[in-house]
Short mmCIF file of C-alpha atoms in Angstrom, two decimals:
data_model
loop_
_atom_site.label_atom_id
_atom_site.label_comp_id
_atom_site.label_asym_id
_atom_site.label_seq_id
_atom_site.Cartn_x
_atom_site.Cartn_y
_atom_site.Cartn_z
CA MET K 1 115.09 95.44 81.79
CA SER K 2 113.56 94.38 85.07
CA ASP K 3 112.76 90.77 85.90
CA GLU K 4 109.98 91.95 88.17
CA VAL K 5 106.41 91.32 87.14
CA ARG K 6 103.53 93.28 88.55
CA LEU K 7 100.04 91.96 88.14
CA SER K 8 96.89 93.86 88.92
CA THR K 9 94.27 91.19 89.41
CA GLU K 10 91.62 93.91 89.66
CA GLU K 11 92.53 95.27 86.22
CA LEU K 12 92.72 91.78 84.75
CA HIS K 13 89.31 90.96 86.19
CA LYS K 14 87.90 94.11 84.58
CA LEU K 15 89.51 93.14 81.27
CA GLY K 16 88.01 89.65 81.44
CA ALA K 17 84.60 91.11 82.22
CA THR K 18 84.94 93.51 79.29
CA PHE K 19 85.61 90.62 76.90
CA GLU K 20 82.59 88.75 78.22
CA ILE K 21 80.37 91.83 77.98
CA ARG K 22 81.45 92.43 74.39
CA ALA K 23 80.77 88.77 73.58
CA GLU K 24 77.24 89.14 74.97
CA GLU K 25 76.69 92.36 73.04
CA LEU K 26 77.87 90.70 69.85
CA SER K 27 75.54 87.77 70.51
CA ARG K 28 72.55 90.13 70.87
CA GLN K 29 73.53 92.06 67.73
CA LEU K 30 73.95 88.82 65.81
CA ALA K 31 70.47 87.69 66.85
CA ALA K 32 69.03 90.99 65.64
CA PHE K 33 71.00 90.69 62.40
CA ARG K 34 69.62 87.18 61.84
CA ARG K 35 66.06 88.42 62.25
CA ARG K 36 66.56 91.16 59.65
CA ALA K 37 68.70 89.36 57.10
CA ASP K 38 67.27 85.89 56.74
CA ALA K 39 67.09 84.02 53.44
CA ALA K 40 63.56 85.26 52.69
CA ALA K 41 64.60 88.88 53.17
CA LEU K 42 67.55 88.40 50.84
CA ARG K 43 65.38 86.70 48.22
CA ASP K 44 62.81 89.48 48.46
CA GLY K 45 65.51 92.14 48.22
CA PHE K 46 67.11 90.63 45.12
CA GLY K 47 63.92 89.37 43.48
CA SER K 48 64.80 85.69 43.22
CA ASP K 49 66.67 82.87 44.93
CA GLU K 50 69.14 82.76 42.05
CA ALA K 51 70.02 86.46 42.31
CA ALA K 52 70.25 86.28 46.11
CA ARG K 53 72.38 83.09 46.24
CA PRO K 54 75.86 84.79 46.21
CA TYR K 55 74.74 87.23 48.86
CA ARG K 56 73.16 84.49 50.95
CA GLU K 57 76.47 82.64 50.85
CA LEU K 58 78.30 85.79 51.96
CA TYR K 59 75.70 86.30 54.69
CA GLU K 60 76.21 82.74 55.93
CA GLN K 61 80.00 83.17 55.96
CA ALA K 62 79.71 86.48 57.81
CA GLU K 63 77.30 84.97 60.30
CA GLN K 64 79.63 82.04 60.93
CA ALA K 65 82.60 84.38 61.41
CA LEU K 66 80.62 86.51 63.87
CA VAL K 67 79.57 83.43 65.85
CA GLN K 68 83.21 82.31 66.02
CA LEU K 69 84.27 85.80 67.12
CA GLN K 70 81.61 85.86 69.83
CA GLN K 71 82.74 82.46 71.09
CA ARG K 72 86.39 83.50 71.07
CA LEU K 73 85.65 86.71 72.99
CA ALA K 74 83.81 84.67 75.61
CA GLU K 75 86.70 82.18 75.80
CA VAL K 76 89.28 84.94 76.21
CA GLY K 77 87.19 86.61 78.91
CA GLY K 78 86.81 83.33 80.78
CA GLY K 79 90.51 82.57 80.41
CA ILE K 80 91.47 85.94 81.83
CA LYS K 81 89.15 85.41 84.78
CA GLU K 82 90.70 81.98 85.38
CA THR K 83 94.15 83.58 85.31
CA VAL K 84 92.99 86.13 87.90
CA ALA K 85 91.65 83.39 90.16
CA ARG K 86 94.92 81.44 89.91
CA ALA K 87 97.03 84.55 90.53
CA GLU K 88 94.98 85.45 93.59
CA ALA K 89 95.24 81.89 94.90
CA ALA K 90 99.01 81.86 94.34
CA GLU K 91 99.34 85.23 96.05
CA GLU K 92 97.33 84.00 99.03
CA GLU K 93 99.39 80.82 99.22
CA LEU K 94 102.61 82.86 99.15
CA SER K 95 101.28 85.12 101.89
CA GLU K 96 100.42 82.08 104.01
CA MET K 97 103.90 80.66 103.49
CA MET K 98 105.47 83.97 104.51
CA ARG K 99 103.32 84.15 107.64
CA SER K 100 104.21 80.59 108.62
CA VAL K 101 107.95 81.31 108.27
CA ARG K 102 107.75 84.13 110.80
#
């Protein structure tokens, strides 16, 4: 097994952007979901607040999970981009050190 590590900052940057794009898409889809599946719509669909209550609770849990997922995707995307910036800075610093040794 090699001890060498190769890092494509370009590919990592694309990956980070993909996570952020997916987070934005999820945010838009969640907003659309909220408009269609609010408490009134659930009550109307089930005929009463009592009948809709278990489904409203499931809806709220699902909504909360989707919000957390969207936030996590955005965090991961931002973290990857930070890693890219640090790797590029370290690479530039190493290049400068090599040039100064010559």
